[in-house]
Amino acid sequence: MLDFYKGKKVFVTGHTGFKGTWLCKMLINAGAEVTGYSLKPPTDPNLFSLSGIESQMNSIIGDVRNLQLLKQTFLEAEPEIAIHLAAQPIVRDSYSDPHLTYETNVMGTVNFLECIRESTTVKSVLNVTTDKVYQNNEWDWGYREIDVLNGYDPYSNSKSCSEIITQCYKNSFFLNTDISISTARAGNVIGGGDFANDRVIPDCIRAATNKEYIILRNPLSIRPYQHVLEPLNAYLLICEKQFQNKNYEGYYNVGPNENDCVTTERLTELFCETWGEGLFWVNQSDSGVHEANFLKLDCSKIKNTFRWEPRWNIEKAIEKTIEWTRAYLSKGNIALTMEEQIEEFMTNRDYIKIKNR
């Protein structure tokens, strides 16, 4: 992967977010020329500012709903690879502002694909959606890429629309071109530097640092939790392989192994055990907005196609999240912590190391 991305021009929307920052850090370490397009970081503090990567890439602050600015930035960057992460990503926020959610997640996708349509340089494209794009039947088995797309809430449904739009553009404009386009449907991610509201692990960290107990709304819900580096590694793998061979383009689930699909209760217990200090949680059920109780992904396709496998189990993911958090709280070198975690992850199964620091 290091050899492939060295010198490649990569365009990333949503680069100031949690996943976007980690992805850009991986690309920069690999020697890629990265252009990012996104709103300002959504939280204060935020991982993008802490990581120090802004000076190592071309960072443009802009809204994906602004087609003119997005297109101008994209065409000037002349990317070979484009990854679309920009989104309104919070389920509960989508209930309070569905218009913004659909405008960002649907028209943002249209605008991104319009840039692809007018580009003369791009060859590999990935639209990142979510595991929540599927019509959720509360099955006890994982959803496959051929299952029905029909997210329930405005966030999930807008991402289902984003999938359908991508398929439409592929069929209408890119079938007989050398441009490869895929989507990736990833499970819930955890990791150092997520300061978002209304997410389990950030809520755990806030409670721990404030010496408070953790409040869970739905402790028995099951989600495919994974460390953030897991799907990012898969995204880069998909982009690389389809760049080399258009036959690899398609739709891919990206999630943990089945034994790491745990309840929110178990995830929180693992966090409390690893954090220590007598941390505990309480159940305060919230009957407000609808959220799925049971959600798993069948990741057989990406495993069989690319021989991809998750590298860190849920215990390791919690450990590395807390490791990053303690470095942050002790005012440690966040950029170095990220780089060390990326190197550990990428070399976990005899993978090539990142370039020397």
mmCIF file with all atom_site columns, C-alpha atoms in Angstrom, residues 41-254:
data_model
loop_
_atom_site.group_PDB
_atom_site.id
_atom_site.type_symbol
_atom_site.label_atom_id
_atom_site.label_alt_id
_atom_site.label_comp_id
_atom_site.label_asym_id
_atom_site.label_entity_id
_atom_site.label_seq_id
_atom_site.pdbx_PDB_ins_code
_atom_site.Cartn_x
_atom_site.Cartn_y
_atom_site.Cartn_z
_atom_site.occupancy
_atom_site.B_iso_or_equiv
_atom_site.pdbx_formal_charge
_atom_site.auth_seq_id
_atom_site.auth_comp_id
_atom_site.auth_asym_id
_atom_site.auth_atom_id
_atom_site.pdbx_PDB_model_num
ATOM 1   C CA . PRO A 1 41  ? -13.886 20.737  12.223  1.00 0.00 ? 41  PRO A CA 1
ATOM 2   C CA . PRO A 1 42  ? -17.234 19.934  13.853  1.00 0.00 ? 42  PRO A CA 1
ATOM 3   C CA . THR A 1 43  ? -16.048 19.990  17.477  1.00 0.00 ? 43  THR A CA 1
ATOM 4   C CA . ASP A 1 44  ? -13.720 21.908  19.777  1.00 0.00 ? 44  ASP A CA 1
ATOM 5   C CA . PRO A 1 45  ? -11.330 20.270  20.543  1.00 0.00 ? 45  PRO A CA 1
ATOM 6   C CA . ASN A 1 46  ? -11.006 18.255  17.348  1.00 0.00 ? 46  ASN A CA 1
ATOM 7   C CA . LEU A 1 47  ? -8.646  15.636  15.967  1.00 0.00 ? 47  LEU A CA 1
ATOM 8   C CA . PHE A 1 48  ? -7.858  17.559  12.777  1.00 0.00 ? 48  PHE A CA 1
ATOM 9   C CA . SER A 1 49  ? -6.296  20.458  14.688  1.00 0.00 ? 49  SER A CA 1
ATOM 10  C CA . LEU A 1 50  ? -4.568  18.182  17.189  1.00 0.00 ? 50  LEU A CA 1
ATOM 11  C CA . SER A 1 51  ? -3.044  15.998  14.465  1.00 0.00 ? 51  SER A CA 1
ATOM 12  C CA . GLY A 1 52  ? -1.128  18.838  12.832  1.00 0.00 ? 52  GLY A CA 1
ATOM 13  C CA . ILE A 1 53  ? -1.792  17.530  9.316   1.00 0.00 ? 53  ILE A CA 1
ATOM 14  C CA . GLU A 1 54  ? -3.177  20.783  7.889   1.00 0.00 ? 54  GLU A CA 1
ATOM 15  C CA . SER A 1 55  ? 0.318   21.967  6.968   1.00 0.00 ? 55  SER A CA 1
ATOM 16  C CA . GLN A 1 56  ? 1.043   18.643  5.236   1.00 0.00 ? 56  GLN A CA 1
ATOM 17  C CA . MET A 1 57  ? -1.843  18.732  2.765   1.00 0.00 ? 57  MET A CA 1
ATOM 18  C CA . ASN A 1 58  ? -3.995  21.079  0.707   1.00 0.00 ? 58  ASN A CA 1
ATOM 19  C CA . SER A 1 59  ? -6.903  21.770  3.054   1.00 0.00 ? 59  SER A CA 1
ATOM 20  C CA . ILE A 1 60  ? -9.910  23.629  1.639   1.00 0.00 ? 60  ILE A CA 1
ATOM 21  C CA . ILE A 1 61  ? -12.779 24.683  3.884   1.00 0.00 ? 61  ILE A CA 1
ATOM 22  C CA . GLY A 1 62  ? -16.020 24.380  1.942   1.00 0.00 ? 62  GLY A CA 1
ATOM 23  C CA . ASP A 1 63  ? -19.500 22.873  1.922   1.00 0.00 ? 63  ASP A CA 1
ATOM 24  C CA . VAL A 1 64  ? -20.262 19.871  -0.317  1.00 0.00 ? 64  VAL A CA 1
ATOM 25  C CA . ARG A 1 65  ? -23.598 21.546  -1.039  1.00 0.00 ? 65  ARG A CA 1
ATOM 26  C CA . ASN A 1 66  ? -21.639 24.298  -2.828  1.00 0.00 ? 66  ASN A CA 1
ATOM 27  C CA . LEU A 1 67  ? -21.203 22.689  -6.245  1.00 0.00 ? 67  LEU A CA 1
ATOM 28  C CA . GLN A 1 68  ? -19.260 25.580  -7.757  1.00 0.00 ? 68  GLN A CA 1
ATOM 29  C CA . LEU A 1 69  ? -16.555 25.663  -5.065  1.00 0.00 ? 69  LEU A CA 1
ATOM 30  C CA . LEU A 1 70  ? -16.361 21.883  -4.813  1.00 0.00 ? 70  LEU A CA 1
ATOM 31  C CA . LYS A 1 71  ? -15.963 21.514  -8.569  1.00 0.00 ? 71  LYS A CA 1
ATOM 32  C CA . GLN A 1 72  ? -13.357 24.271  -8.755  1.00 0.00 ? 72  GLN A CA 1
ATOM 33  C CA . THR A 1 73  ? -11.333 22.687  -5.935  1.00 0.00 ? 73  THR A CA 1
ATOM 34  C CA . PHE A 1 74  ? -11.634 19.202  -7.415  1.00 0.00 ? 74  PHE A CA 1
ATOM 35  C CA . LEU A 1 75  ? -10.592 20.162  -10.928 1.00 0.00 ? 75  LEU A CA 1
ATOM 36  C CA . GLU A 1 76  ? -7.659  22.210  -9.664  1.00 0.00 ? 76  GLU A CA 1
ATOM 37  C CA . ALA A 1 77  ? -6.452  19.281  -7.558  1.00 0.00 ? 77  ALA A CA 1
ATOM 38  C CA . GLU A 1 78  ? -6.495  16.913  -10.578 1.00 0.00 ? 78  GLU A CA 1
ATOM 39  C CA . PRO A 1 79  ? -6.848  13.811  -8.359  1.00 0.00 ? 79  PRO A CA 1
ATOM 40  C CA . GLU A 1 80  ? -6.344  10.246  -9.489  1.00 0.00 ? 80  GLU A CA 1
ATOM 41  C CA . ILE A 1 81  ? -8.293  8.876   -6.521  1.00 0.00 ? 81  ILE A CA 1
ATOM 42  C CA . ALA A 1 82  ? -11.344 10.433  -4.832  1.00 0.00 ? 82  ALA A CA 1
ATOM 43  C CA . ILE A 1 83  ? -12.908 9.366   -1.511  1.00 0.00 ? 83  ILE A CA 1
ATOM 44  C CA . HIS A 1 84  ? -16.223 10.821  -0.352  1.00 0.00 ? 84  HIS A CA 1
ATOM 45  C CA . LEU A 1 85  ? -16.605 10.974  3.442   1.00 0.00 ? 85  LEU A CA 1
ATOM 46  C CA . ALA A 1 86  ? -18.430 14.286  3.929   1.00 0.00 ? 86  ALA A CA 1
ATOM 47  C CA . ALA A 1 87  ? -21.794 13.776  5.604   1.00 0.00 ? 87  ALA A CA 1
ATOM 48  C CA . GLN A 1 88  ? -24.152 14.694  8.415   1.00 0.00 ? 88  GLN A CA 1
ATOM 49  C CA . PRO A 1 89  ? -23.370 11.493  10.355  1.00 0.00 ? 89  PRO A CA 1
ATOM 50  C CA . ILE A 1 90  ? -25.483 11.547  13.536  1.00 0.00 ? 90  ILE A CA 1
ATOM 51  C CA . VAL A 1 91  ? -28.784 9.613   13.629  1.00 0.00 ? 91  VAL A CA 1
ATOM 52  C CA . ARG A 1 92  ? -30.398 11.720  16.349  1.00 0.00 ? 92  ARG A CA 1
ATOM 53  C CA . ASP A 1 93  ? -29.342 14.977  14.661  1.00 0.00 ? 93  ASP A CA 1
ATOM 54  C CA . SER A 1 94  ? -31.060 13.767  11.488  1.00 0.00 ? 94  SER A CA 1
ATOM 55  C CA . TYR A 1 95  ? -34.375 13.755  13.353  1.00 0.00 ? 95  TYR A CA 1
ATOM 56  C CA . SER A 1 96  ? -33.915 17.345  14.516  1.00 0.00 ? 96  SER A CA 1
ATOM 57  C CA . ASP A 1 97  ? -32.793 18.618  11.091  1.00 0.00 ? 97  ASP A CA 1
ATOM 58  C CA . PRO A 1 98  ? -33.799 16.201  8.328   1.00 0.00 ? 98  PRO A CA 1
ATOM 59  C CA . HIS A 1 99  ? -33.574 18.896  5.637   1.00 0.00 ? 99  HIS A CA 1
ATOM 60  C CA . LEU A 1 100 ? -29.890 19.538  6.331   1.00 0.00 ? 100 LEU A CA 1
ATOM 61  C CA . THR A 1 101 ? -29.243 15.800  6.529   1.00 0.00 ? 101 THR A CA 1
ATOM 62  C CA . TYR A 1 102 ? -30.773 15.057  3.134   1.00 0.00 ? 102 TYR A CA 1
ATOM 63  C CA . GLU A 1 103 ? -29.291 18.154  1.530   1.00 0.00 ? 103 GLU A CA 1
ATOM 64  C CA . THR A 1 104 ? -25.795 17.209  2.713   1.00 0.00 ? 104 THR A CA 1
ATOM 65  C CA . ASN A 1 105 ? -25.924 13.450  2.273   1.00 0.00 ? 105 ASN A CA 1
ATOM 66  C CA . VAL A 1 106 ? -27.940 13.315  -0.954  1.00 0.00 ? 106 VAL A CA 1
ATOM 67  C CA . MET A 1 107 ? -27.038 16.472  -2.885  1.00 0.00 ? 107 MET A CA 1
ATOM 68  C CA . GLY A 1 108 ? -23.512 16.316  -1.490  1.00 0.00 ? 108 GLY A CA 1
ATOM 69  C CA . THR A 1 109 ? -23.169 12.934  -3.205  1.00 0.00 ? 109 THR A CA 1
ATOM 70  C CA . VAL A 1 110 ? -24.632 14.296  -6.443  1.00 0.00 ? 110 VAL A CA 1
ATOM 71  C CA . ASN A 1 111 ? -22.189 17.217  -6.375  1.00 0.00 ? 111 ASN A CA 1
ATOM 72  C CA . PHE A 1 112 ? -19.250 14.885  -5.685  1.00 0.00 ? 112 PHE A CA 1
ATOM 73  C CA . LEU A 1 113 ? -20.210 12.636  -8.595  1.00 0.00 ? 113 LEU A CA 1
ATOM 74  C CA . GLU A 1 114 ? -20.648 15.661  -10.873 1.00 0.00 ? 114 GLU A CA 1
ATOM 75  C CA . CYS A 1 115 ? -17.000 16.459  -10.157 1.00 0.00 ? 115 CYS A CA 1
ATOM 76  C CA . ILE A 1 116 ? -16.069 12.921  -11.150 1.00 0.00 ? 116 ILE A CA 1
ATOM 77  C CA . ARG A 1 117 ? -18.118 13.239  -14.342 1.00 0.00 ? 117 ARG A CA 1
ATOM 78  C CA . GLU A 1 118 ? -16.188 16.344  -15.442 1.00 0.00 ? 118 GLU A CA 1
ATOM 79  C CA . SER A 1 119 ? -12.749 15.135  -14.354 1.00 0.00 ? 119 SER A CA 1
ATOM 80  C CA . THR A 1 120 ? -10.140 13.992  -16.860 1.00 0.00 ? 120 THR A CA 1
ATOM 81  C CA . THR A 1 121 ? -7.736  12.639  -14.226 1.00 0.00 ? 121 THR A CA 1
ATOM 82  C CA . VAL A 1 122 ? -9.676  10.577  -11.697 1.00 0.00 ? 122 VAL A CA 1
ATOM 83  C CA . LYS A 1 123 ? -9.586  6.799   -12.054 1.00 0.00 ? 123 LYS A CA 1
ATOM 84  C CA . SER A 1 124 ? -10.669 5.321   -8.697  1.00 0.00 ? 124 SER A CA 1
ATOM 85  C CA . VAL A 1 125 ? -13.641 6.571   -6.669  1.00 0.00 ? 125 VAL A CA 1
ATOM 86  C CA . LEU A 1 126 ? -15.097 5.455   -3.333  1.00 0.00 ? 126 LEU A CA 1
ATOM 87  C CA . ASN A 1 127 ? -18.306 6.694   -1.723  1.00 0.00 ? 127 ASN A CA 1
ATOM 88  C CA . VAL A 1 128 ? -18.359 5.843   1.983   1.00 0.00 ? 128 VAL A CA 1
ATOM 89  C CA . THR A 1 129 ? -21.852 5.246   3.352   1.00 0.00 ? 129 THR A CA 1
ATOM 90  C CA . THR A 1 130 ? -22.851 3.165   6.405   1.00 0.00 ? 130 THR A CA 1
ATOM 91  C CA . ASP A 1 131 ? -24.064 -0.207  7.622   1.00 0.00 ? 131 ASP A CA 1
ATOM 92  C CA . LYS A 1 132 ? -27.405 1.484   8.301   1.00 0.00 ? 132 LYS A CA 1
ATOM 93  C CA . VAL A 1 133 ? -28.333 1.703   4.599   1.00 0.00 ? 133 VAL A CA 1
ATOM 94  C CA . TYR A 1 134 ? -30.126 -1.651  4.796   1.00 0.00 ? 134 TYR A CA 1
ATOM 95  C CA . GLN A 1 135 ? -33.801 -2.163  5.550   1.00 0.00 ? 135 GLN A CA 1
ATOM 96  C CA . ASN A 1 136 ? -33.435 -3.332  9.123   1.00 0.00 ? 136 ASN A CA 1
ATOM 97  C CA . ASN A 1 137 ? -35.509 -6.433  9.889   1.00 0.00 ? 137 ASN A CA 1
ATOM 98  C CA . GLU A 1 138 ? -33.801 -7.059  13.266  1.00 0.00 ? 138 GLU A CA 1
ATOM 99  C CA . TRP A 1 139 ? -32.379 -10.305 11.837  1.00 0.00 ? 139 TRP A CA 1
ATOM 100 C CA . ASP A 1 140 ? -29.829 -12.245 13.893  1.00 0.00 ? 140 ASP A CA 1
ATOM 101 C CA . TRP A 1 141 ? -27.580 -12.659 10.846  1.00 0.00 ? 141 TRP A CA 1
ATOM 102 C CA . GLY A 1 142 ? -25.527 -10.127 8.928   1.00 0.00 ? 142 GLY A CA 1
ATOM 103 C CA . TYR A 1 143 ? -26.846 -8.085  6.014   1.00 0.00 ? 143 TYR A CA 1
ATOM 104 C CA . ARG A 1 144 ? -25.280 -8.763  2.619   1.00 0.00 ? 144 ARG A CA 1
ATOM 105 C CA . GLU A 1 145 ? -24.613 -6.331  -0.203  1.00 0.00 ? 145 GLU A CA 1
ATOM 106 C CA . ILE A 1 146 ? -27.565 -7.777  -2.166  1.00 0.00 ? 146 ILE A CA 1
ATOM 107 C CA . ASP A 1 147 ? -30.095 -7.045  0.597   1.00 0.00 ? 147 ASP A CA 1
ATOM 108 C CA . VAL A 1 148 ? -32.693 -4.269  0.329   1.00 0.00 ? 148 VAL A CA 1
ATOM 109 C CA . LEU A 1 149 ? -31.549 -0.675  0.886   1.00 0.00 ? 149 LEU A CA 1
ATOM 110 C CA . ASN A 1 150 ? -34.055 1.334   2.923   1.00 0.00 ? 150 ASN A CA 1
ATOM 111 C CA . GLY A 1 151 ? -32.722 3.060   6.028   1.00 0.00 ? 151 GLY A CA 1
ATOM 112 C CA . TYR A 1 152 ? -35.371 3.895   8.614   1.00 0.00 ? 152 TYR A CA 1
ATOM 113 C CA . ASP A 1 153 ? -34.333 7.276   10.036  1.00 0.00 ? 153 ASP A CA 1
ATOM 114 C CA . PRO A 1 154 ? -33.403 10.372  7.974   1.00 0.00 ? 154 PRO A CA 1
ATOM 115 C CA . TYR A 1 155 ? -29.660 9.765   8.343   1.00 0.00 ? 155 TYR A CA 1
ATOM 116 C CA . SER A 1 156 ? -29.809 6.103   7.356   1.00 0.00 ? 156 SER A CA 1
ATOM 117 C CA . ASN A 1 157 ? -32.299 6.739   4.582   1.00 0.00 ? 157 ASN A CA 1
ATOM 118 C CA . SER A 1 158 ? -30.239 9.598   3.144   1.00 0.00 ? 158 SER A CA 1
ATOM 119 C CA . LYS A 1 159 ? -27.279 7.226   2.977   1.00 0.00 ? 159 LYS A CA 1
ATOM 120 C CA . SER A 1 160 ? -29.453 4.637   1.212   1.00 0.00 ? 160 SER A CA 1
ATOM 121 C CA . CYS A 1 161 ? -30.251 7.377   -1.298  1.00 0.00 ? 161 CYS A CA 1
ATOM 122 C CA . SER A 1 162 ? -26.536 8.093   -1.651  1.00 0.00 ? 162 SER A CA 1
ATOM 123 C CA . GLU A 1 163 ? -25.970 4.438   -2.561  1.00 0.00 ? 163 GLU A CA 1
ATOM 124 C CA . ILE A 1 164 ? -28.733 4.497   -5.172  1.00 0.00 ? 164 ILE A CA 1
ATOM 125 C CA . ILE A 1 165 ? -27.433 7.757   -6.639  1.00 0.00 ? 165 ILE A CA 1
ATOM 126 C CA . THR A 1 166 ? -23.955 6.255   -6.945  1.00 0.00 ? 166 THR A CA 1
ATOM 127 C CA . GLN A 1 167 ? -25.355 3.231   -8.755  1.00 0.00 ? 167 GLN A CA 1
ATOM 128 C CA . CYS A 1 168 ? -27.317 5.514   -11.098 1.00 0.00 ? 168 CYS A CA 1
ATOM 129 C CA . TYR A 1 169 ? -24.224 7.555   -11.989 1.00 0.00 ? 169 TYR A CA 1
ATOM 130 C CA . LYS A 1 170 ? -22.218 4.378   -12.574 1.00 0.00 ? 170 LYS A CA 1
ATOM 131 C CA . ASN A 1 171 ? -24.833 3.029   -14.964 1.00 0.00 ? 171 ASN A CA 1
ATOM 132 C CA . SER A 1 172 ? -25.510 6.339   -16.693 1.00 0.00 ? 172 SER A CA 1
ATOM 133 C CA . PHE A 1 173 ? -22.040 7.814   -17.089 1.00 0.00 ? 173 PHE A CA 1
ATOM 134 C CA . PHE A 1 174 ? -19.179 5.452   -16.239 1.00 0.00 ? 174 PHE A CA 1
ATOM 135 C CA . LEU A 1 175 ? -19.932 1.991   -17.606 1.00 0.00 ? 175 LEU A CA 1
ATOM 136 C CA . ASN A 1 176 ? -17.701 2.338   -20.659 1.00 0.00 ? 176 ASN A CA 1
ATOM 137 C CA . THR A 1 177 ? -14.959 4.382   -19.038 1.00 0.00 ? 177 THR A CA 1
ATOM 138 C CA . ASP A 1 178 ? -11.795 3.488   -17.136 1.00 0.00 ? 178 ASP A CA 1
ATOM 139 C CA . ILE A 1 179 ? -13.210 5.104   -13.974 1.00 0.00 ? 179 ILE A CA 1
ATOM 140 C CA . SER A 1 180 ? -13.930 2.579   -11.201 1.00 0.00 ? 180 SER A CA 1
ATOM 141 C CA . ILE A 1 181 ? -16.572 3.480   -8.607  1.00 0.00 ? 181 ILE A CA 1
ATOM 142 C CA . SER A 1 182 ? -17.383 1.584   -5.405  1.00 0.00 ? 182 SER A CA 1
ATOM 143 C CA . THR A 1 183 ? -19.256 2.162   -2.168  1.00 0.00 ? 183 THR A CA 1
ATOM 144 C CA . ALA A 1 184 ? -18.220 0.973   1.288   1.00 0.00 ? 184 ALA A CA 1
ATOM 145 C CA . ARG A 1 185 ? -20.772 0.280   4.016   1.00 0.00 ? 185 ARG A CA 1
ATOM 146 C CA . ALA A 1 186 ? -18.887 0.382   7.287   1.00 0.00 ? 186 ALA A CA 1
ATOM 147 C CA . GLY A 1 187 ? -19.964 -0.441  10.809  1.00 0.00 ? 187 GLY A CA 1
ATOM 148 C CA . ASN A 1 188 ? -19.647 1.765   13.891  1.00 0.00 ? 188 ASN A CA 1
ATOM 149 C CA . VAL A 1 189 ? -16.108 3.048   14.441  1.00 0.00 ? 189 VAL A CA 1
ATOM 150 C CA . ILE A 1 190 ? -14.252 3.891   17.625  1.00 0.00 ? 190 ILE A CA 1
ATOM 151 C CA . GLY A 1 191 ? -10.794 5.286   18.201  1.00 0.00 ? 191 GLY A CA 1
ATOM 152 C CA . GLY A 1 192 ? -8.775  8.145   19.602  1.00 0.00 ? 192 GLY A CA 1
ATOM 153 C CA . GLY A 1 193 ? -9.886  11.660  18.780  1.00 0.00 ? 193 GLY A CA 1
ATOM 154 C CA . ASP A 1 194 ? -13.641 11.253  18.407  1.00 0.00 ? 194 ASP A CA 1
ATOM 155 C CA . PHE A 1 195 ? -15.168 14.196  20.293  1.00 0.00 ? 195 PHE A CA 1
ATOM 156 C CA . ALA A 1 196 ? -18.666 13.926  18.790  1.00 0.00 ? 196 ALA A CA 1
ATOM 157 C CA . ASN A 1 197 ? -21.827 14.119  20.842  1.00 0.00 ? 197 ASN A CA 1
ATOM 158 C CA . ASP A 1 198 ? -24.236 11.206  21.062  1.00 0.00 ? 198 ASP A CA 1
ATOM 159 C CA . ARG A 1 199 ? -21.692 8.445   20.488  1.00 0.00 ? 199 ARG A CA 1
ATOM 160 C CA . VAL A 1 200 ? -21.011 5.745   23.043  1.00 0.00 ? 200 VAL A CA 1
ATOM 161 C CA . ILE A 1 201 ? -17.226 5.880   23.417  1.00 0.00 ? 201 ILE A CA 1
ATOM 162 C CA . PRO A 1 202 ? -16.927 9.703   23.389  1.00 0.00 ? 202 PRO A CA 1
ATOM 163 C CA . ASP A 1 203 ? -19.685 9.752   26.026  1.00 0.00 ? 203 ASP A CA 1
ATOM 164 C CA . CYS A 1 204 ? -17.713 7.182   28.046  1.00 0.00 ? 204 CYS A CA 1
ATOM 165 C CA . ILE A 1 205 ? -14.574 9.307   27.825  1.00 0.00 ? 205 ILE A CA 1
ATOM 166 C CA . ARG A 1 206 ? -16.388 12.467  28.894  1.00 0.00 ? 206 ARG A CA 1
ATOM 167 C CA . ALA A 1 207 ? -17.891 10.652  31.880  1.00 0.00 ? 207 ALA A CA 1
ATOM 168 C CA . ALA A 1 208 ? -14.519 9.177   32.842  1.00 0.00 ? 208 ALA A CA 1
ATOM 169 C CA . THR A 1 209 ? -12.651 12.480  32.673  1.00 0.00 ? 209 THR A CA 1
ATOM 170 C CA . ASN A 1 210 ? -15.415 14.257  34.631  1.00 0.00 ? 210 ASN A CA 1
ATOM 171 C CA . LYS A 1 211 ? -15.497 11.491  37.283  1.00 0.00 ? 211 LYS A CA 1
ATOM 172 C CA . GLU A 1 212 ? -19.143 10.741  36.471  1.00 0.00 ? 212 GLU A CA 1
ATOM 173 C CA . TYR A 1 213 ? -21.005 7.538   35.716  1.00 0.00 ? 213 TYR A CA 1
ATOM 174 C CA . ILE A 1 214 ? -21.790 6.604   32.108  1.00 0.00 ? 214 ILE A CA 1
ATOM 175 C CA . ILE A 1 215 ? -25.390 6.818   30.900  1.00 0.00 ? 215 ILE A CA 1
ATOM 176 C CA . LEU A 1 216 ? -26.573 4.252   28.337  1.00 0.00 ? 216 LEU A CA 1
ATOM 177 C CA . ARG A 1 217 ? -29.859 4.693   26.472  1.00 0.00 ? 217 ARG A CA 1
ATOM 178 C CA . ASN A 1 218 ? -30.037 1.266   24.884  1.00 0.00 ? 218 ASN A CA 1
ATOM 179 C CA . PRO A 1 219 ? -27.508 -1.134  26.458  1.00 0.00 ? 219 PRO A CA 1
ATOM 180 C CA . LEU A 1 220 ? -28.826 -4.236  24.687  1.00 0.00 ? 220 LEU A CA 1
ATOM 181 C CA . SER A 1 221 ? -28.465 -2.868  21.145  1.00 0.00 ? 221 SER A CA 1
ATOM 182 C CA . ILE A 1 222 ? -25.934 -4.783  19.026  1.00 0.00 ? 222 ILE A CA 1
ATOM 183 C CA . ARG A 1 223 ? -23.635 -2.983  16.597  1.00 0.00 ? 223 ARG A CA 1
ATOM 184 C CA . PRO A 1 224 ? -20.598 -3.958  14.473  1.00 0.00 ? 224 PRO A CA 1
ATOM 185 C CA . TYR A 1 225 ? -18.057 -1.900  16.456  1.00 0.00 ? 225 TYR A CA 1
ATOM 186 C CA . GLN A 1 226 ? -14.522 -1.673  15.039  1.00 0.00 ? 226 GLN A CA 1
ATOM 187 C CA . HIS A 1 227 ? -11.436 0.484   15.399  1.00 0.00 ? 227 HIS A CA 1
ATOM 188 C CA . VAL A 1 228 ? -11.409 3.358   12.928  1.00 0.00 ? 228 VAL A CA 1
ATOM 189 C CA . LEU A 1 229 ? -8.254  2.066   11.217  1.00 0.00 ? 229 LEU A CA 1
ATOM 190 C CA . GLU A 1 230 ? -10.083 -1.108  10.137  1.00 0.00 ? 230 GLU A CA 1
ATOM 191 C CA . PRO A 1 231 ? -12.455 0.472   7.582   1.00 0.00 ? 231 PRO A CA 1
ATOM 192 C CA . LEU A 1 232 ? -9.887  3.083   6.516   1.00 0.00 ? 232 LEU A CA 1
ATOM 193 C CA . ASN A 1 233 ? -7.471  0.313   5.612   1.00 0.00 ? 233 ASN A CA 1
ATOM 194 C CA . ALA A 1 234 ? -10.281 -1.369  3.657   1.00 0.00 ? 234 ALA A CA 1
ATOM 195 C CA . TYR A 1 235 ? -11.124 1.882   1.834   1.00 0.00 ? 235 TYR A CA 1
ATOM 196 C CA . LEU A 1 236 ? -7.519  2.308   0.717   1.00 0.00 ? 236 LEU A CA 1
ATOM 197 C CA . LEU A 1 237 ? -7.366  -1.329  -0.350  1.00 0.00 ? 237 LEU A CA 1
ATOM 198 C CA . ILE A 1 238 ? -10.545 -1.012  -2.454  1.00 0.00 ? 238 ILE A CA 1
ATOM 199 C CA . CYS A 1 239 ? -9.284  2.179   -4.098  1.00 0.00 ? 239 CYS A CA 1
ATOM 200 C CA . GLU A 1 240 ? -5.938  0.586   -4.907  1.00 0.00 ? 240 GLU A CA 1
ATOM 201 C CA . LYS A 1 241 ? -7.329  -2.652  -6.346  1.00 0.00 ? 241 LYS A CA 1
ATOM 202 C CA . GLN A 1 242 ? -10.006 -1.036  -8.505  1.00 0.00 ? 242 GLN A CA 1
ATOM 203 C CA . PHE A 1 243 ? -7.463  1.526   -9.740  1.00 0.00 ? 243 PHE A CA 1
ATOM 204 C CA . GLN A 1 244 ? -5.504  -1.415  -11.110 1.00 0.00 ? 244 GLN A CA 1
ATOM 205 C CA . ASN A 1 245 ? -8.504  -3.444  -12.293 1.00 0.00 ? 245 ASN A CA 1
ATOM 206 C CA . LYS A 1 246 ? -12.016 -2.100  -12.905 1.00 0.00 ? 246 LYS A CA 1
ATOM 207 C CA . ASN A 1 247 ? -13.475 -5.567  -12.252 1.00 0.00 ? 247 ASN A CA 1
ATOM 208 C CA . TYR A 1 248 ? -13.026 -4.927  -8.534  1.00 0.00 ? 248 TYR A CA 1
ATOM 209 C CA . GLU A 1 249 ? -15.509 -2.048  -8.388  1.00 0.00 ? 249 GLU A CA 1
ATOM 210 C CA . GLY A 1 250 ? -18.702 -2.812  -6.503  1.00 0.00 ? 250 GLY A CA 1
ATOM 211 C CA . TYR A 1 251 ? -20.412 -2.549  -3.102  1.00 0.00 ? 251 TYR A CA 1
ATOM 212 C CA . TYR A 1 252 ? -18.584 -3.711  0.011   1.00 0.00 ? 252 TYR A CA 1
ATOM 213 C CA . ASN A 1 253 ? -19.554 -4.245  3.637   1.00 0.00 ? 253 ASN A CA 1
ATOM 214 C CA . VAL A 1 254 ? -16.737 -3.466  6.056   1.00 0.00 ? 254 VAL A CA 1
#
